[in-house]
Tab-separated table of C-alpha atoms in Angstrom:
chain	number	residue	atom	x	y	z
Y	29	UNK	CA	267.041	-48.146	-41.458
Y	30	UNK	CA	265.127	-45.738	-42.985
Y	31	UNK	CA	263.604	-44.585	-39.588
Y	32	UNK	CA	267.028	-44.755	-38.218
Y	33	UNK	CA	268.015	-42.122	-40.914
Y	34	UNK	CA	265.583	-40.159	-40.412
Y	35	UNK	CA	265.284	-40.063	-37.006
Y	36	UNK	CA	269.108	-38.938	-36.931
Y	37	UNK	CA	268.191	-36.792	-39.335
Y	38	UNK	CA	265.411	-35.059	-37.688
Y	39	UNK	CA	267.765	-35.513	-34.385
Y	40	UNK	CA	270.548	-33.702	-36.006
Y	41	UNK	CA	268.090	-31.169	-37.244
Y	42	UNK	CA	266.952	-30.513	-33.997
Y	43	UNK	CA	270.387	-30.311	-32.714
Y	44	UNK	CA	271.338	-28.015	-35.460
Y	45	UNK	CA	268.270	-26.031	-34.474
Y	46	UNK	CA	269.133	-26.267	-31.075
Y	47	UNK	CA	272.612	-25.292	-32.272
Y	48	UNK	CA	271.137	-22.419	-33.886
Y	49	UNK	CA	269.196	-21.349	-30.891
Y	50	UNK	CA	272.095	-21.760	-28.497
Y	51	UNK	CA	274.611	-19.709	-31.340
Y	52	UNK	CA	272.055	-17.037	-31.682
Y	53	UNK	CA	271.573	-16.998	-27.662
Y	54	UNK	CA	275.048	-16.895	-26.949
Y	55	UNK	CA	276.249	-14.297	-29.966
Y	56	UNK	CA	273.111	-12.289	-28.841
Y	57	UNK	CA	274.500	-11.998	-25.562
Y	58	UNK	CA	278.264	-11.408	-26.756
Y	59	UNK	CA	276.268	-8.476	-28.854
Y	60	UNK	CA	275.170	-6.987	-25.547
Y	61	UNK	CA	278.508	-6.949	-24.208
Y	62	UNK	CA	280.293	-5.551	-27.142
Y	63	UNK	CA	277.914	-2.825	-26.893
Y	64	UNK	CA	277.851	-2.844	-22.947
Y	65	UNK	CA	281.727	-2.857	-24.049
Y	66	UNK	CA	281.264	-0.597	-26.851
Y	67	UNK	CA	279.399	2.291	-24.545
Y	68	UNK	CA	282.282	1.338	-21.585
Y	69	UNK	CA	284.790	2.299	-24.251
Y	70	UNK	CA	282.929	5.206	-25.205
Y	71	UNK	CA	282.309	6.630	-21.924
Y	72	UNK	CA	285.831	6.219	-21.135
Y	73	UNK	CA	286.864	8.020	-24.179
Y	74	UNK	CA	284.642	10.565	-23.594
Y	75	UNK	CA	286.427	10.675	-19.871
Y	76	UNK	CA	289.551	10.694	-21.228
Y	77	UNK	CA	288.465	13.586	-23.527
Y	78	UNK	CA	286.761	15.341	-20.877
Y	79	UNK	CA	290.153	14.966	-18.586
Y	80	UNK	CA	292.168	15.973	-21.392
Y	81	UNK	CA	289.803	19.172	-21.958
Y	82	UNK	CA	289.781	19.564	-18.226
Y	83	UNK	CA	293.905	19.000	-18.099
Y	84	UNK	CA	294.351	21.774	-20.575
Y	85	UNK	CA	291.734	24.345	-19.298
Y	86	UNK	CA	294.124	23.309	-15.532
Y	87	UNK	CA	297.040	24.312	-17.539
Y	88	UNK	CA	295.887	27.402	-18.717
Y	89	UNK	CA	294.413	28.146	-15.542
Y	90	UNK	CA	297.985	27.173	-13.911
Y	91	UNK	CA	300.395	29.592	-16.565
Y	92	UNK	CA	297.612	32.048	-16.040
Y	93	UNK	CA	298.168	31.748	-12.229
Y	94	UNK	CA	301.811	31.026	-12.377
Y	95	UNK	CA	301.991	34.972	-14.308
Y	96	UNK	CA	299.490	36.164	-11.755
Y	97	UNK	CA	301.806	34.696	-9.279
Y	98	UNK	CA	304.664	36.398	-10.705
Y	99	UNK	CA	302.835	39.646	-11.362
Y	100	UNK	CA	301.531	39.264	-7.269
Y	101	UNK	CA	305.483	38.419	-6.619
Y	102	UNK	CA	306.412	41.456	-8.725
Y	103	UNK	CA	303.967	43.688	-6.997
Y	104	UNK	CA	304.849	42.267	-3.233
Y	105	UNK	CA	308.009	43.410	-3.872
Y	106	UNK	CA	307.486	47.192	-4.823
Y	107	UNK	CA	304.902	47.449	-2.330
Y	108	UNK	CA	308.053	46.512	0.405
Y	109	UNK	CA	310.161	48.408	-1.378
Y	110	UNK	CA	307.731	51.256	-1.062
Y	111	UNK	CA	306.834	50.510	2.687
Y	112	UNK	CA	310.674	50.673	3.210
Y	113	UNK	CA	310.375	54.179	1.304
Y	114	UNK	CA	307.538	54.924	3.331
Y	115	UNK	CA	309.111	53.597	6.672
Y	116	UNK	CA	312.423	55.890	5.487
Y	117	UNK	CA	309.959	58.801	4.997
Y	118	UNK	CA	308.348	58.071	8.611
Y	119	UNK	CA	311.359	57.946	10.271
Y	120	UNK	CA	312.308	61.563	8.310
Y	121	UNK	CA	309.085	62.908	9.283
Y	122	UNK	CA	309.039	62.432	12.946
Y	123	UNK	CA	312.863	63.649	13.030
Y	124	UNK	CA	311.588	66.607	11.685
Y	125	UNK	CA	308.445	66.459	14.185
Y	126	UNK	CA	311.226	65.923	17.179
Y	127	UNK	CA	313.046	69.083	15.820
Y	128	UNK	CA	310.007	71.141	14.975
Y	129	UNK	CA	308.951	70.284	18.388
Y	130	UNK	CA	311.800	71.565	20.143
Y	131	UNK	CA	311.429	74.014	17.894
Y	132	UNK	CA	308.121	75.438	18.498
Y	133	UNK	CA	309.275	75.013	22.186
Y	134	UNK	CA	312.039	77.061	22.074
Y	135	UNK	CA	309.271	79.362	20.512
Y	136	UNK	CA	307.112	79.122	22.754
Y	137	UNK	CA	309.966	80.129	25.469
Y	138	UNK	CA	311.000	82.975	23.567
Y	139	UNK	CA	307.231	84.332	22.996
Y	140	UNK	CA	306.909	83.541	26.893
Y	141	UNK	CA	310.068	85.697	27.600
Y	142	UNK	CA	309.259	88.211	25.063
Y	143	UNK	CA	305.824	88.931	26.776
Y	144	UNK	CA	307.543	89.233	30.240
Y	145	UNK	CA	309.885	91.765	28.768
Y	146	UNK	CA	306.898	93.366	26.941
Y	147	UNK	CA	305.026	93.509	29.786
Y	148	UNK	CA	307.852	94.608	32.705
Y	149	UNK	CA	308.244	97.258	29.213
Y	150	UNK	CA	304.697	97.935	29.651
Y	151	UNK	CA	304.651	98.507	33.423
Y	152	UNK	CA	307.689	100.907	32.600
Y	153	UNK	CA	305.872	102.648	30.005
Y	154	UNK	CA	303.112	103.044	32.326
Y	155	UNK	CA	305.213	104.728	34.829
Y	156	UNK	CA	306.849	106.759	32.602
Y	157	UNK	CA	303.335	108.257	30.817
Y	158	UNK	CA	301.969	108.452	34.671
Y	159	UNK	CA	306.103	110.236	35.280
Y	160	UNK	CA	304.957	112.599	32.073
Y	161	UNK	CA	302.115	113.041	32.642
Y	162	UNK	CA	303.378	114.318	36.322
Y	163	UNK	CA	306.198	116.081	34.433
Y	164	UNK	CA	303.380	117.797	32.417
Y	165	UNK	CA	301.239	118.923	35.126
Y	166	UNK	CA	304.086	120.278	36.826
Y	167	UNK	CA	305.202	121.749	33.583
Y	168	UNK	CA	302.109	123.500	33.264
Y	169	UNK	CA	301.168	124.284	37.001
Y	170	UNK	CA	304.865	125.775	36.290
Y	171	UNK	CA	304.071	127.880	33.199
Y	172	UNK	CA	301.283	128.847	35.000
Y	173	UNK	CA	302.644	130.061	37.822
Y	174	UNK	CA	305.718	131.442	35.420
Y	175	UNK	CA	302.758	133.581	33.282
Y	176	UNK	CA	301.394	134.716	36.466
Y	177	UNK	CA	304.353	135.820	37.902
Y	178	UNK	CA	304.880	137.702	34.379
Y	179	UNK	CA	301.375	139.472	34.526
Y	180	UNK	CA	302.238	140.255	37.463
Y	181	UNK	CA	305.504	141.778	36.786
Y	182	UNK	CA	303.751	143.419	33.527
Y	183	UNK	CA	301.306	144.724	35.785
Y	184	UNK	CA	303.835	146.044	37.996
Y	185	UNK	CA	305.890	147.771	35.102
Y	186	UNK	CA	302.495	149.060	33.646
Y	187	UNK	CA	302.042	150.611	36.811
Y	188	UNK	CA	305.410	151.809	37.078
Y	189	UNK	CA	305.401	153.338	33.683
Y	190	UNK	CA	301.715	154.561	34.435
Y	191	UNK	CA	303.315	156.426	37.752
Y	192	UNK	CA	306.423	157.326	35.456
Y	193	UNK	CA	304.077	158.799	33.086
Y	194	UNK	CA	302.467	160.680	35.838
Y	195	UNK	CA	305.563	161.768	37.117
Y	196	UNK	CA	306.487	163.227	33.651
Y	197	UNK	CA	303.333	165.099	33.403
Y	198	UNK	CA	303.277	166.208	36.851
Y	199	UNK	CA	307.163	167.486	36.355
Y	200	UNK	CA	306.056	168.753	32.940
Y	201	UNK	CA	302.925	170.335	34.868
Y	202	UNK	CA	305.584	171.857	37.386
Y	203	UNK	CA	307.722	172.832	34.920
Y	204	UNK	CA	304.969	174.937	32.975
Y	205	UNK	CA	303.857	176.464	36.216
Protein backbone atom coordinates (compact mmCIF):
# COMPACT_ATOMS: atom_id res chain seq x y z
CA UNK A 1 0.00 0.00 0.00
CA UNK A 2 2.79 1.90 0.61
CA UNK A 3 3.67 2.10 -3.18
CA UNK A 4 0.09 2.78 -3.77
CA UNK A 5 0.53 5.92 -1.50
CA UNK A 6 3.19 6.98 -2.85
CA UNK A 7 2.65 6.54 -6.20
CA UNK A 8 -0.64 8.74 -5.73
CA UNK A 9 1.37 10.80 -4.02
CA UNK A 10 4.01 11.40 -6.50
CA UNK A 11 0.87 11.24 -9.11
CA UNK A 12 -0.85 14.00 -7.35
CA UNK A 13 2.42 15.82 -7.14
CA UNK A 14 2.84 15.68 -10.62
CA UNK A 15 -0.63 16.73 -11.20
CA UNK A 16 -0.23 19.54 -8.82
CA UNK A 17 2.90 20.37 -10.77
CA UNK A 18 1.19 19.97 -13.81
CA UNK A 19 -1.50 22.08 -12.16
CA UNK A 20 1.03 24.57 -11.46
CA UNK A 21 2.38 24.61 -14.94
CA UNK A 22 -1.03 24.78 -16.57
CA UNK A 23 -2.13 27.84 -13.74
CA UNK A 24 1.03 29.65 -14.44
CA UNK A 25 0.50 29.02 -18.41
CA UNK A 26 -2.90 30.06 -18.41
CA UNK A 27 -2.59 33.27 -15.78
CA UNK A 28 0.59 34.08 -17.88
CA UNK A 29 -1.45 34.35 -20.81
CA UNK A 30 -4.51 36.19 -19.02
CA UNK A 31 -1.36 38.63 -17.98
CA UNK A 32 -0.77 39.29 -21.67
CA UNK A 33 -4.20 40.15 -22.29
CA UNK A 34 -4.77 42.38 -19.39
CA UNK A 35 -1.90 44.22 -20.63
CA UNK A 36 -2.83 43.67 -24.43
CA UNK A 37 -6.17 44.96 -22.59
CA UNK A 38 -4.45 47.32 -20.44
CA UNK A 39 -2.53 49.19 -23.59
CA UNK A 40 -6.21 48.77 -25.66
CA UNK A 41 -7.63 50.78 -22.79
CA UNK A 42 -4.90 53.09 -22.81
CA UNK A 43 -4.76 53.83 -26.36
CA UNK A 44 -8.35 54.39 -26.33
CA UNK A 45 -8.09 56.80 -23.56
CA UNK A 46 -5.50 58.46 -25.06
CA UNK A 47 -8.06 58.62 -28.30
CA UNK A 48 -10.63 59.75 -26.37
CA UNK A 49 -8.29 62.45 -24.95
CA UNK A 50 -6.90 63.26 -28.17
CA UNK A 51 -10.73 63.62 -29.62
CA UNK A 52 -11.65 65.54 -26.72
CA UNK A 53 -8.46 67.93 -27.27
CA UNK A 54 -9.27 67.81 -30.94
CA UNK A 55 -13.29 68.50 -30.12
CA UNK A 56 -12.37 71.57 -28.19
CA UNK A 57 -9.57 73.06 -30.45
CA UNK A 58 -13.01 72.31 -33.38
CA UNK A 59 -14.97 74.39 -31.06
CA UNK A 60 -12.79 77.11 -30.77
CA UNK A 61 -12.01 76.97 -34.26
CA UNK A 62 -16.00 76.90 -34.91
CA UNK A 63 -16.96 80.26 -32.35
CA UNK A 64 -13.85 81.68 -33.90
CA UNK A 65 -15.39 81.07 -37.38
CA UNK A 66 -18.94 81.49 -36.37
CA UNK A 67 -17.60 85.53 -35.25
CA UNK A 68 -15.59 85.58 -38.43
CA UNK A 69 -18.75 84.56 -40.06
CA UNK A 70 -20.61 87.21 -38.45
CA UNK A 71 -17.89 89.82 -38.82
CA UNK A 72 -17.79 88.54 -42.93
CA UNK A 73 -21.86 88.84 -42.60
CA UNK A 74 -21.41 92.26 -40.98
CA UNK A 75 -18.98 93.41 -43.57
CA UNK A 76 -21.11 91.85 -46.73
CA UNK A 77 -23.60 93.96 -45.70
CA UNK A 78 -21.88 97.50 -45.63
CA UNK A 79 -20.02 96.65 -48.60
CA UNK A 80 -23.89 96.35 -50.41
CA UNK A 81 -24.91 99.00 -48.64
CA UNK A 82 -21.98 100.93 -49.99
CA UNK A 83 -22.27 99.47 -53.62
CA UNK A 84 -25.94 100.71 -53.38
CA UNK A 85 -24.27 104.18 -52.30
CA UNK A 86 -21.93 103.77 -54.96
CA UNK A 87 -24.58 102.55 -57.59
CA UNK A 88 -26.77 105.87 -56.23
CA UNK A 89 -23.59 107.94 -56.83
CA UNK A 90 -23.18 106.30 -60.48
CA UNK A 91 -26.43 106.87 -61.44
CA UNK A 92 -25.88 110.83 -60.07
CA UNK A 93 -22.76 111.01 -61.92
CA UNK A 94 -23.76 110.07 -65.35
CA UNK A 95 -27.02 112.36 -64.90
CA UNK A 96 -24.73 114.95 -64.44
CA UNK A 97 -22.46 113.54 -67.44
CA UNK A 98 -25.93 113.48 -69.66
CA UNK A 99 -26.47 117.19 -68.60
CA UNK A 100 -22.88 118.33 -68.80
CA UNK A 101 -22.97 116.77 -72.12
CA UNK A 102 -25.73 118.60 -73.49
CA UNK A 103 -24.18 121.10 -71.88
CA UNK A 104 -20.88 121.37 -73.40
CA UNK A 105 -22.98 120.84 -76.63
CA UNK A 106 -24.99 123.62 -76.36
CA UNK A 107 -21.42 125.17 -75.87
CA UNK A 108 -20.03 124.00 -78.41
CA UNK A 109 -23.10 125.46 -80.64
CA UNK A 110 -22.85 128.71 -79.16
CA UNK A 111 -18.84 128.93 -79.63
CA UNK A 112 -19.71 127.59 -83.28
CA UNK A 113 -22.27 130.48 -83.75
CA UNK A 114 -20.23 132.94 -81.96
CA UNK A 115 -17.26 132.37 -84.44
CA UNK A 116 -19.64 132.72 -87.48
CA UNK A 117 -20.80 136.01 -86.09
CA UNK A 118 -17.14 136.86 -85.25
CA UNK A 119 -16.06 136.07 -88.38
CA UNK A 120 -19.14 137.58 -90.83
CA UNK A 121 -17.94 140.65 -87.92
CA UNK A 122 -14.57 140.17 -89.18
CA UNK A 123 -15.31 140.21 -92.92
CA UNK A 124 -17.31 143.50 -91.99
CA UNK A 125 -14.52 144.94 -90.20
CA UNK A 126 -12.42 144.18 -93.06
CA UNK A 127 -14.56 146.08 -95.37
CA UNK A 128 -15.00 148.78 -93.30
CA UNK A 129 -10.89 149.37 -92.59
CA UNK A 130 -10.52 148.65 -96.60
CA UNK A 131 -14.06 151.50 -96.70
CA UNK A 132 -11.58 153.80 -94.31
CA UNK A 133 -8.95 153.29 -95.52
CA UNK A 134 -10.71 154.40 -99.04
CA UNK A 135 -12.41 157.16 -97.01
CA UNK A 136 -8.83 158.20 -95.97
CA UNK A 137 -7.21 158.27 -99.22
CA UNK A 138 -9.93 160.18 -100.55
CA UNK A 139 -9.78 162.33 -97.50
CA UNK A 140 -6.36 163.10 -98.15
CA UNK A 141 -6.21 163.07 -102.08
CA UNK A 142 -9.09 165.68 -100.95
CA UNK A 143 -7.03 167.83 -98.55
CA UNK A 144 -4.62 167.68 -101.03
CA UNK A 145 -6.28 168.87 -103.70
CA UNK A 146 -8.19 171.41 -101.05
CA UNK A 147 -4.34 172.82 -100.00
CA UNK A 148 -3.56 173.07 -103.56
CA UNK A 149 -6.39 174.82 -104.56
CA UNK A 150 -5.51 177.21 -101.44
CA UNK A 151 -1.81 177.81 -102.63
CA UNK A 152 -3.14 178.43 -105.43
CA UNK A 153 -5.62 180.94 -104.42
CA UNK A 154 -2.75 182.39 -101.96
CA UNK A 155 -0.69 182.59 -104.87
CA UNK A 156 -3.25 184.31 -106.74
CA UNK A 157 -4.00 186.94 -103.89
CA UNK A 158 -0.13 187.33 -103.42
CA UNK A 159 -0.09 188.25 -106.86
CA UNK A 160 -2.98 190.35 -106.67
CA UNK A 161 -1.73 192.24 -103.71
CA UNK A 162 1.84 192.19 -105.41
CA UNK A 163 0.01 194.00 -108.64
CA UNK A 164 -2.08 196.08 -105.99
CA UNK A 165 1.08 197.08 -104.47
CA UNK A 166 2.39 198.02 -107.80
CA UNK A 167 -0.53 199.81 -108.62
CA UNK A 168 -0.15 201.91 -105.39
CA UNK A 169 3.34 202.77 -106.15
CA UNK A 170 2.83 203.36 -109.69
CA UNK A 171 -0.34 205.79 -108.68
CA UNK A 172 1.87 207.10 -105.87
CA UNK A 173 4.73 207.41 -108.66
CA UNK A 174 2.02 209.32 -110.84
CA UNK A 175 0.89 211.20 -108.23
CA UNK A 176 4.50 212.62 -107.33
CA UNK A 177 5.13 213.31 -110.96
Amino acid sequence: MRNFQQNLFVLLALGLCGLCAWQWYDQARERQAIEIRNQMVYQRDRDIQSYTNSLAASDRQISDLQQSLASLKTDAASNANVVLDQKHEISRLRATENILTNDVAQFQNAVSNLEKKLDEAYAGIQKQNGAMKELVAQRDEFIQKYTNSINARNEVVAKYNELVDRLNKMQTNDAAK
